[in-house]
Coordinates of C-alpha atoms in Angstrom, one line a residue:
M208 CA 51.2 27.1 -86.3
K209 CA 51.0 30.8 -86.8
K210 CA 48.7 31.1 -83.8
N211 CA 51.2 29.1 -81.8
F212 CA 54.1 31.3 -82.8
K213 CA 52.2 34.5 -81.7
S214 CA 51.5 32.9 -78.3
I215 CA 55.2 31.9 -77.9
Y216 CA 56.3 35.5 -78.9
R217 CA 53.9 37.1 -76.4
A218 CA 55.1 34.8 -73.7
A219 CA 58.7 35.5 -74.5
L220 CA 58.2 39.3 -74.6
S221 CA 56.3 39.2 -71.2
F222 CA 59.2 37.2 -69.8
V223 CA 61.7 39.8 -71.0
L224 CA 59.7 42.7 -69.6
L225 CA 59.1 41.0 -66.3
T226 CA 62.8 40.1 -66.0
F227 CA 63.7 43.7 -66.8
A228 CA 61.3 45.1 -64.3
S229 CA 62.4 42.7 -61.6
Q230 CA 66.1 43.6 -62.2
C231 CA 65.3 47.3 -62.0
F232 CA 63.1 47.2 -59.0
A233 CA 63.8 44.0 -57.1
Q234 CA 66.0 45.9 -54.6
S235 CA 63.0 48.0 -53.4
S236 CA 61.1 44.8 -52.6
I237 CA 64.0 43.7 -50.4
E238 CA 64.7 46.9 -48.5
S239 CA 62.9 50.2 -48.0
D240 CA 63.4 53.1 -50.4
S241 CA 65.2 55.1 -47.7
K242 CA 68.0 52.5 -47.7
I243 CA 68.6 52.6 -51.5
S244 CA 71.7 54.6 -52.3
S245 CA 71.9 57.4 -54.9
F246 CA 74.1 55.1 -57.0
Q247 CA 71.4 52.4 -57.1
Y248 CA 68.8 54.9 -58.1
M249 CA 71.1 56.1 -60.9
K250 CA 71.5 52.5 -62.1
K251 CA 67.7 52.1 -62.3
L252 CA 67.4 55.4 -64.2
N253 CA 70.0 54.3 -66.7
S254 CA 68.3 51.0 -67.1
V255 CA 64.9 52.6 -67.8
F256 CA 66.5 55.2 -70.2
D257 CA 68.2 52.4 -72.2
F258 CA 65.1 50.2 -72.2
V259 CA 62.8 53.0 -73.5
Q260 CA 65.3 54.1 -76.2
M261 CA 65.7 50.5 -77.5
N262 CA 62.1 49.3 -77.2
Y263 CA 59.8 52.3 -77.9
V264 CA 57.8 51.8 -81.1
D265 CA 59.5 54.7 -82.9
D266 CA 63.1 55.9 -82.9
L267 CA 63.8 58.4 -80.1
D268 CA 66.2 61.2 -79.9
P269 CA 68.2 60.5 -76.7
K270 CA 68.3 64.3 -76.1
L271 CA 64.5 64.3 -75.8
L272 CA 64.7 61.6 -73.0
Y273 CA 67.6 63.4 -71.3
E274 CA 65.8 66.8 -71.2
G275 CA 62.6 65.2 -70.1
A276 CA 64.4 63.4 -67.2
L277 CA 66.0 66.6 -66.1
K278 CA 62.8 68.5 -66.2
G279 CA 60.9 65.8 -64.3
M280 CA 63.6 65.4 -61.7
L281 CA 63.8 69.2 -60.9
E282 CA 60.0 69.6 -61.0
A283 CA 59.6 66.7 -58.5
I284 CA 61.4 68.9 -55.9
G285 CA 58.3 71.2 -55.8
D286 CA 60.3 74.4 -55.7
P287 CA 59.2 76.9 -58.4
Y288 CA 62.7 78.5 -58.5
T289 CA 64.5 75.2 -59.2
L290 CA 64.1 74.2 -62.9
Y291 CA 65.7 73.0 -66.1
L292 CA 66.9 75.8 -68.4
D293 CA 66.9 75.0 -72.1
S294 CA 69.2 76.9 -74.6
D295 CA 66.5 79.5 -75.3
Y296 CA 66.0 80.2 -71.6
M297 CA 69.7 80.4 -71.0
R298 CA 70.1 82.9 -73.8
D299 CA 67.1 85.0 -72.5
L300 CA 68.6 84.9 -69.0
G301 CA 71.9 86.3 -70.3
D302 CA 70.0 89.0 -72.1
T303 CA 68.1 89.9 -68.9
T304 CA 71.3 90.0 -66.9
N305 CA 72.9 92.3 -69.5
G306 CA 70.0 94.6 -69.3
S307 CA 68.0 94.1 -72.5
F308 CA 65.9 91.4 -74.2
G309 CA 62.9 91.1 -76.5
G310 CA 59.4 90.4 -75.0
V311 CA 56.5 92.0 -73.2
G312 CA 58.2 93.1 -70.0
L313 CA 56.7 91.0 -67.2
T314 CA 58.5 89.3 -64.4
I315 CA 56.6 86.1 -63.7
S316 CA 56.5 83.0 -61.6
K317 CA 54.6 79.7 -62.1
P318 CA 53.8 76.8 -59.7
T319 CA 55.1 73.4 -60.6
E320 CA 52.0 71.6 -59.6
N321 CA 48.7 72.0 -61.5
K322 CA 45.6 71.1 -59.4
A323 CA 41.9 71.3 -60.3
D324 CA 41.2 73.6 -57.3
K325 CA 44.3 75.6 -57.8
P326 CA 45.4 75.8 -61.5
A327 CA 49.1 76.6 -62.2
Y328 CA 48.4 80.0 -63.7
V329 CA 51.3 82.3 -64.5
E330 CA 51.5 85.0 -61.8
V331 CA 52.8 88.4 -62.6
S332 CA 55.4 89.3 -60.0
S333 CA 55.9 92.7 -61.4
P334 CA 55.7 94.6 -64.8
I335 CA 59.0 96.2 -66.0
E336 CA 58.9 99.9 -66.2
D337 CA 57.9 101.4 -69.6
S338 CA 57.5 97.9 -71.1
P339 CA 54.4 96.8 -73.2
G340 CA 53.1 94.9 -70.1
A341 CA 53.4 97.9 -67.8
K342 CA 51.9 100.3 -70.4
A343 CA 48.9 98.0 -70.9
G344 CA 48.2 98.3 -67.1
I345 CA 49.1 94.7 -66.1
Q346 CA 49.7 94.7 -62.4
S347 CA 51.7 92.6 -59.9
G348 CA 49.4 89.9 -58.6
D349 CA 47.6 89.5 -62.0
F350 CA 47.4 86.0 -63.4
I351 CA 48.0 85.1 -67.1
V352 CA 45.5 82.3 -67.7
A353 CA 46.1 82.0 -71.4
I354 CA 48.5 83.1 -74.1
D355 CA 47.1 83.5 -77.6
G356 CA 44.2 81.3 -76.4
K357 CA 46.4 78.5 -75.1
P358 CA 45.8 77.8 -71.4
T359 CA 48.9 78.4 -69.2
P360 CA 48.3 75.7 -66.5
E361 CA 49.4 72.9 -68.8
M362 CA 52.5 74.9 -70.0
S363 CA 56.0 74.6 -68.5
M364 CA 57.8 77.8 -67.6
N365 CA 60.0 77.4 -70.7
E366 CA 56.9 77.1 -72.9
V367 CA 55.4 80.2 -71.2
L368 CA 58.5 82.2 -72.0
T369 CA 58.7 80.9 -75.6
N370 CA 55.1 82.0 -76.1
L371 CA 55.5 85.4 -74.6
R372 CA 58.7 86.3 -76.3
G373 CA 59.1 86.7 -80.0
E374 CA 60.0 89.0 -82.8
V375 CA 60.0 92.7 -81.8
G376 CA 56.8 94.3 -83.2
S377 CA 54.8 91.1 -83.3
P378 CA 51.6 90.9 -81.3
V379 CA 50.6 88.4 -78.5
N380 CA 47.3 88.2 -76.7
V381 CA 47.2 87.4 -73.0
T382 CA 44.1 86.6 -71.0
I383 CA 44.4 88.2 -67.5
L384 CA 42.6 87.1 -64.3
R385 CA 42.5 89.9 -61.8
G386 CA 41.0 89.2 -58.4
A387 CA 38.5 86.3 -58.2
N388 CA 36.4 87.0 -61.3
M389 CA 37.8 89.8 -63.5
K390 CA 39.0 88.1 -66.7
F391 CA 39.8 90.0 -69.8
E392 CA 42.1 89.9 -72.8
I393 CA 44.9 92.3 -73.5
K394 CA 46.8 92.6 -76.8
L395 CA 50.5 93.3 -76.3
V396 CA 53.1 94.2 -79.0
R397 CA 56.5 92.7 -78.2
A398 CA 59.3 95.2 -77.9
L399 CA 63.0 95.3 -77.1
I400 CA 62.9 95.4 -73.3
E401 CA 65.6 97.4 -71.6
V402 CA 65.7 96.8 -67.9
P403 CA 65.9 100.1 -66.1
T404 CA 67.3 100.3 -62.5
V405 CA 66.7 103.6 -60.7
K406 CA 64.5 106.6 -61.3
D407 CA 64.7 109.6 -59.0
G408 CA 63.8 113.2 -58.3
M409 CA 62.6 115.6 -55.6
I410 CA 59.0 115.5 -54.6
E411 CA 57.6 118.7 -56.0
G412 CA 57.3 121.5 -53.4
T413 CA 59.2 119.6 -50.7
K414 CA 62.6 118.7 -49.4
I415 CA 61.9 115.0 -49.9
G416 CA 64.1 112.9 -52.2
Y417 CA 62.2 110.2 -54.1
M418 CA 64.1 107.2 -55.4
R419 CA 62.4 104.3 -57.2
L420 CA 64.5 101.2 -57.5
I421 CA 63.1 99.2 -60.3
Q422 CA 65.5 96.2 -60.3
F423 CA 68.8 95.3 -58.7
T424 CA 71.4 95.0 -61.5
P425 CA 75.2 95.6 -61.4
E426 CA 74.5 99.3 -62.2
T427 CA 72.0 99.9 -59.3
P428 CA 74.5 100.9 -56.5
K429 CA 76.1 103.4 -58.9
R430 CA 72.7 104.9 -59.9
V431 CA 71.6 105.0 -56.2
Q432 CA 74.8 107.0 -55.4
E433 CA 74.1 109.4 -58.2
A434 CA 70.5 109.9 -56.9
I435 CA 71.7 110.5 -53.4
D436 CA 74.3 113.0 -54.6
G437 CA 71.5 114.8 -56.5
F438 CA 69.4 114.9 -53.4
K439 CA 72.2 116.4 -51.4
A440 CA 72.7 119.1 -53.9
A441 CA 69.0 119.9 -53.7
G442 CA 69.2 120.1 -49.9
Y443 CA 67.0 117.1 -49.1
T444 CA 66.0 116.5 -45.5
S445 CA 64.2 113.1 -45.9
L446 CA 64.0 110.2 -48.3
I447 CA 61.4 107.9 -49.9
I448 CA 62.8 104.6 -51.3
D449 CA 60.2 103.0 -53.6
L450 CA 60.6 99.2 -53.9
R451 CA 57.1 98.4 -55.1
D452 CA 57.0 96.0 -58.0
N453 CA 60.8 95.5 -57.7
P454 CA 61.3 91.7 -58.4
G455 CA 64.8 91.7 -57.0
G456 CA 68.0 90.8 -58.9
L457 CA 71.5 90.5 -57.6
I458 CA 72.0 90.0 -53.9
T459 CA 75.4 91.7 -54.1
S460 CA 73.7 94.8 -55.6
A461 CA 71.1 94.9 -52.7
V462 CA 74.0 94.6 -50.2
E463 CA 75.9 97.5 -51.8
V464 CA 72.8 99.7 -51.7
G465 CA 72.1 98.7 -48.0
D466 CA 75.7 99.6 -47.2
K467 CA 75.0 103.2 -48.1
F468 CA 72.6 103.4 -45.1
I469 CA 73.9 100.9 -42.6
D470 CA 77.2 101.6 -40.8
A471 CA 77.8 98.4 -38.8
G472 CA 76.6 94.8 -38.5
P473 CA 75.1 92.3 -40.9
I474 CA 73.0 93.4 -43.9
V475 CA 72.0 89.8 -44.9
S476 CA 73.3 86.3 -44.4
T477 CA 72.8 83.2 -46.5
K478 CA 72.5 79.7 -44.9
S479 CA 72.9 76.4 -46.7
R480 CA 73.8 72.8 -46.0
L481 CA 76.9 73.6 -48.1
I482 CA 79.5 75.4 -46.0
L483 CA 80.8 77.3 -49.0
E484 CA 77.3 78.9 -49.5
N485 CA 77.1 80.2 -45.9
H486 CA 77.9 83.9 -46.1
Q487 CA 77.4 87.0 -44.0
F488 CA 77.4 90.3 -45.8
T489 CA 78.4 93.0 -43.3
A490 CA 78.2 96.8 -43.6
S491 CA 81.4 98.8 -44.0
K492 CA 81.9 102.1 -42.1
E493 CA 81.7 104.2 -45.2
K494 CA 78.0 104.8 -45.4
T495 CA 76.6 107.6 -47.6
V496 CA 73.4 108.7 -46.0
V497 CA 73.8 110.7 -42.7
S498 CA 72.6 109.1 -39.5
G499 CA 69.1 110.0 -38.4
M500 CA 67.8 110.7 -42.0
P501 CA 64.0 110.0 -42.0
I502 CA 63.4 107.3 -44.5
V503 CA 60.2 105.7 -45.6
V504 CA 60.3 102.5 -47.8
L505 CA 57.3 101.7 -50.0
I506 CA 56.6 98.0 -50.5
N507 CA 53.9 95.8 -52.1
H508 CA 53.2 92.3 -53.2
G509 CA 55.5 92.8 -56.2
S510 CA 58.5 93.5 -53.9
A511 CA 60.6 90.3 -53.9
S512 CA 64.0 88.8 -53.3
A513 CA 66.7 91.5 -53.3
S514 CA 64.2 94.2 -52.6
E515 CA 63.1 92.3 -49.5
I516 CA 66.7 92.0 -48.5
L517 CA 67.1 95.8 -48.6
S518 CA 63.7 96.6 -46.9
G519 CA 64.4 93.9 -44.3
A520 CA 67.8 95.2 -43.5
L521 CA 66.6 98.8 -43.1
K522 CA 63.7 97.6 -40.9
D523 CA 65.7 95.4 -38.6
N524 CA 68.2 98.2 -38.1
H525 CA 65.4 100.6 -37.3
L526 CA 66.5 103.0 -40.1
A527 CA 63.3 103.1 -42.1
Y528 CA 59.5 103.0 -41.7
L529 CA 57.7 100.6 -44.2
V530 CA 54.5 101.7 -45.8
G531 CA 52.3 99.7 -48.3
E532 CA 51.5 96.0 -48.4
R533 CA 53.1 92.7 -47.4
T534 CA 55.9 91.8 -49.8
Y535 CA 56.1 88.7 -52.0
G536 CA 58.1 86.4 -49.7
K537 CA 61.0 85.0 -51.7
G538 CA 63.7 84.2 -49.2
S539 CA 65.8 81.8 -51.2
V540 CA 69.0 82.0 -53.2
Q541 CA 69.4 80.4 -56.6
Q542 CA 72.5 79.4 -58.6
V543 CA 72.5 79.0 -62.4
V544 CA 74.6 76.0 -63.4
P545 CA 75.5 75.9 -67.1
L546 CA 75.6 72.4 -68.7
R547 CA 77.5 71.3 -71.8
E548 CA 75.0 71.9 -74.6
D549 CA 74.1 75.6 -74.0
N550 CA 71.5 74.5 -71.4
G551 CA 71.6 74.5 -67.7
I552 CA 69.7 74.2 -64.4
K553 CA 68.7 76.7 -61.8
L554 CA 68.9 75.4 -58.3
T555 CA 68.0 76.8 -54.9
I556 CA 71.2 76.5 -52.9
A557 CA 70.5 78.6 -49.8
R558 CA 68.1 80.7 -47.9
Y559 CA 68.8 84.3 -46.9
Y560 CA 68.2 85.8 -43.4
T561 CA 67.7 89.4 -42.4
P562 CA 69.9 91.1 -39.7
S563 CA 67.5 89.8 -37.0
D564 CA 68.2 86.2 -38.3
T565 CA 64.8 85.9 -39.9
N566 CA 63.9 84.1 -43.2
I567 CA 60.8 85.5 -44.9
D568 CA 60.3 82.8 -47.6
K569 CA 56.6 82.3 -48.3
I570 CA 55.8 84.8 -45.6
G571 CA 57.0 88.2 -46.8
I572 CA 57.7 91.4 -44.9
P573 CA 54.7 93.2 -43.4
P574 CA 54.6 97.0 -43.6
D575 CA 54.7 99.1 -40.5
L576 CA 51.6 100.8 -41.9
E577 CA 49.3 99.0 -44.3
I578 CA 47.9 101.2 -47.1
L579 CA 46.0 99.7 -50.1
N580 CA 46.0 101.6 -53.3
I581 CA 43.0 99.9 -54.7
E582 CA 39.8 99.1 -52.9
K583 CA 38.2 95.7 -53.2
F584 CA 35.4 95.4 -55.8
T585 CA 32.1 93.8 -55.3
K586 CA 31.1 91.0 -57.8
E587 CA 28.9 93.5 -59.7
Q588 CA 31.9 95.9 -59.9
E589 CA 34.2 93.2 -61.1
E590 CA 31.7 92.4 -64.0
L591 CA 31.5 96.1 -64.8
Y592 CA 35.3 96.4 -64.8
V593 CA 35.6 93.6 -67.3
K594 CA 32.9 95.1 -69.5
M595 CA 34.8 98.4 -69.5
F596 CA 37.9 96.7 -70.8
E597 CA 36.0 94.7 -73.4
S598 CA 34.3 97.8 -74.7
E599 CA 37.7 99.6 -75.1
A600 CA 36.1 102.7 -73.8
I601 CA 39.3 104.1 -72.4
T602 CA 41.4 103.2 -75.5
K603 CA 38.9 105.0 -77.7
I604 CA 39.1 108.2 -75.6
V605 CA 42.9 108.3 -75.6
D606 CA 43.3 107.4 -79.2
A607 CA 41.0 110.4 -80.1
N608 CA 43.2 112.7 -78.0
P609 CA 46.7 111.2 -77.4
N610 CA 48.1 114.6 -76.0
M611 CA 45.7 114.9 -73.1
K612 CA 46.5 117.2 -70.2
E613 CA 45.4 116.8 -66.6
A614 CA 42.2 118.8 -67.2
D615 CA 41.4 116.5 -70.2
I616 CA 42.0 113.4 -68.1
S617 CA 39.6 114.6 -65.3
A618 CA 37.0 115.4 -67.9
A619 CA 37.4 111.9 -69.5
A620 CA 37.1 110.2 -66.1
E621 CA 33.9 112.1 -65.4
K622 CA 32.5 111.0 -68.7
L623 CA 33.5 107.4 -68.2
A624 CA 31.9 107.4 -64.7
K625 CA 28.4 107.9 -66.3
D626 CA 28.6 104.4 -67.8
Y627 CA 31.2 102.9 -65.3
P628 CA 30.6 104.4 -61.9
F629 CA 34.0 103.7 -60.3
D630 CA 36.0 106.0 -58.1
L631 CA 37.2 109.0 -60.2
R632 CA 40.7 108.5 -58.9
L633 CA 40.8 105.0 -60.4
L634 CA 39.3 106.1 -63.7
R635 CA 41.9 108.9 -64.0
R636 CA 44.6 106.4 -63.3
L637 CA 43.4 104.1 -66.0
V638 CA 43.3 106.9 -68.6
R639 CA 46.9 107.8 -67.6
V640 CA 48.0 104.2 -68.0
Q641 CA 46.5 104.2 -71.5
L642 CA 48.2 107.5 -72.3
Q643 CA 51.6 106.0 -71.3
R644 CA 51.4 103.7 -74.3
H645 CA 52.3 106.8 -76.3
Q646 CA 54.7 108.5 -73.8
P647 CA 57.2 107.7 -71.0
S648 CA 55.9 107.0 -67.5
P649 CA 56.0 109.9 -65.1
L650 CA 58.2 109.6 -62.0
Y651 CA 55.1 109.3 -59.8
D652 CA 51.3 109.7 -59.9
M653 CA 50.4 111.9 -56.9
D654 CA 46.7 111.9 -57.8
Y655 CA 46.3 108.1 -57.6
D656 CA 49.1 106.9 -55.3
L657 CA 47.7 106.7 -51.8
Q658 CA 50.8 104.9 -50.5
L659 CA 53.1 107.7 -51.7
K660 CA 50.8 110.4 -50.3
E661 CA 50.9 108.7 -46.9
A662 CA 54.7 108.4 -47.0
I663 CA 55.0 112.2 -47.7
K664 CA 52.5 112.9 -44.8
I665 CA 54.6 110.8 -42.4
L666 CA 57.8 112.6 -43.3
Q667 CA 56.2 116.1 -43.1
K668 CA 54.7 115.5 -39.6
G669 CA 58.0 115.9 -37.9
E670 CA 57.4 112.9 -35.5
F671 CA 59.5 110.4 -37.4
S672 CA 61.9 109.4 -34.6
A673 CA 59.1 108.6 -32.2
L674 CA 57.3 106.6 -34.9
L675 CA 60.4 104.6 -35.7
E676 CA 61.0 103.7 -32.1
K677 CA 57.7 101.8 -32.0
T678 CA 58.7 99.5 -34.9
K679 CA 59.7 95.9 -34.3
T680 CA 62.3 93.7 -36.0
L681 CA 61.1 90.9 -38.3
K682 CA 62.3 88.4 -35.6
Q683 CA 60.1 90.0 -33.0
L684 CA 57.1 90.1 -35.4
Q685 CA 57.6 86.4 -36.3
D686 CA 58.0 85.3 -32.7
E687 CA 54.8 87.1 -31.8
A688 CA 52.9 85.6 -34.7
E689 CA 54.1 82.1 -33.8
T690 CA 53.1 82.6 -30.2
N691 CA 49.6 83.7 -31.3
G692 CA 49.4 81.1 -34.0
T693 CA 48.9 83.7 -36.8
V694 CA 52.0 83.3 -38.9
A695 CA 51.1 84.5 -42.4
V696 CA 52.0 81.9 -45.1
K697 CA 51.3 82.5 -48.8

């Protein structure tokens, strides 16, 4: 009898499950998925939500199912910039917007899909100036493959941020992958991160103004104006705008900065399937910088979003010559939508277009002159580079003499080269980076920075107008690339 009862129970349960399944999904067997309305999908989702909550072996918090459904729905889109924001993320986002937060000072991105041949490592878009990450020598393009020994491919972006951020003064170990094979561990000490916006000064011994835009915040246009006023007082005759490792920020801030150089026409436009999100930001007639001012813009892989808006606007208007490396390629606009319980979603709502009506998403902006700061390593050199990090050879030298001058740095590099025969310029740079753990970063590093040196050389040649006339708009470059079948996609 007991055996009979079990059989009847199993049959009844199977019947209930089959009935539930047929009710939920019968419609898809009658008509194709493309004909199922959004309302019908929502009914199915509600049915599954209720069924799981009522029938799972343990009691479930409905918030757990709700957050999981939101995460899964947004990740299914496959857009790394569209994601669910939990309460911690929303708080951190507010801190970042206000200009300060606790952490290691790295702007990062992460693919939504984790594949065996392409793990979803955390990519460093750019280190924030004077932060623990920057002072440790982490570079744009580096990958964080583990945090405190936990692999990052399996983590969500929220989990990555939770693991990187923590109490000020507490340590966190990150495993860095640089290039194809250089993998090493770096210990970071979390700090209060204050997001700077502009650093500026005259290039020593010249009439060239140098302005590094670190991030586009509400304060950036004001700081840029102050820098330009200082350059005018110093009698500047040309300008370098450094957008390297600038991850972007506010589109309105980039527009206001661009308006100081452009006197007519569009600076950037946004296009969406929502009419309200279609905007064209146009220059006013009150520009700050005189017409004909020779301007070089420095860009690299860490230049993204709003920094691409500015560099693209200056390029398309034939106002600046771009030097460095291809930019990151983030040509989309996101909106943060708060939800009721201190959480929210971030959704891509539009794409932006440069003045020549070009979108650079996943393509980036190519420089007019490509200059690489670091030469590519051989496999043997990569192994030696990792060995140098693991030995803490540079750390030991700097700890023994934290007040090193340039002559000491050169001597230290020559000593290092006996065991690690790299270019002395690179070794001097690595010693300086280690020194910066104990002191503020300099405005520029003329010894190491080949891109900056080339920018100065271009401005001092006196042939800038002729050089600028040969440049092409982004639309012309993309049309040529499509014709030749060589469009660069990241």
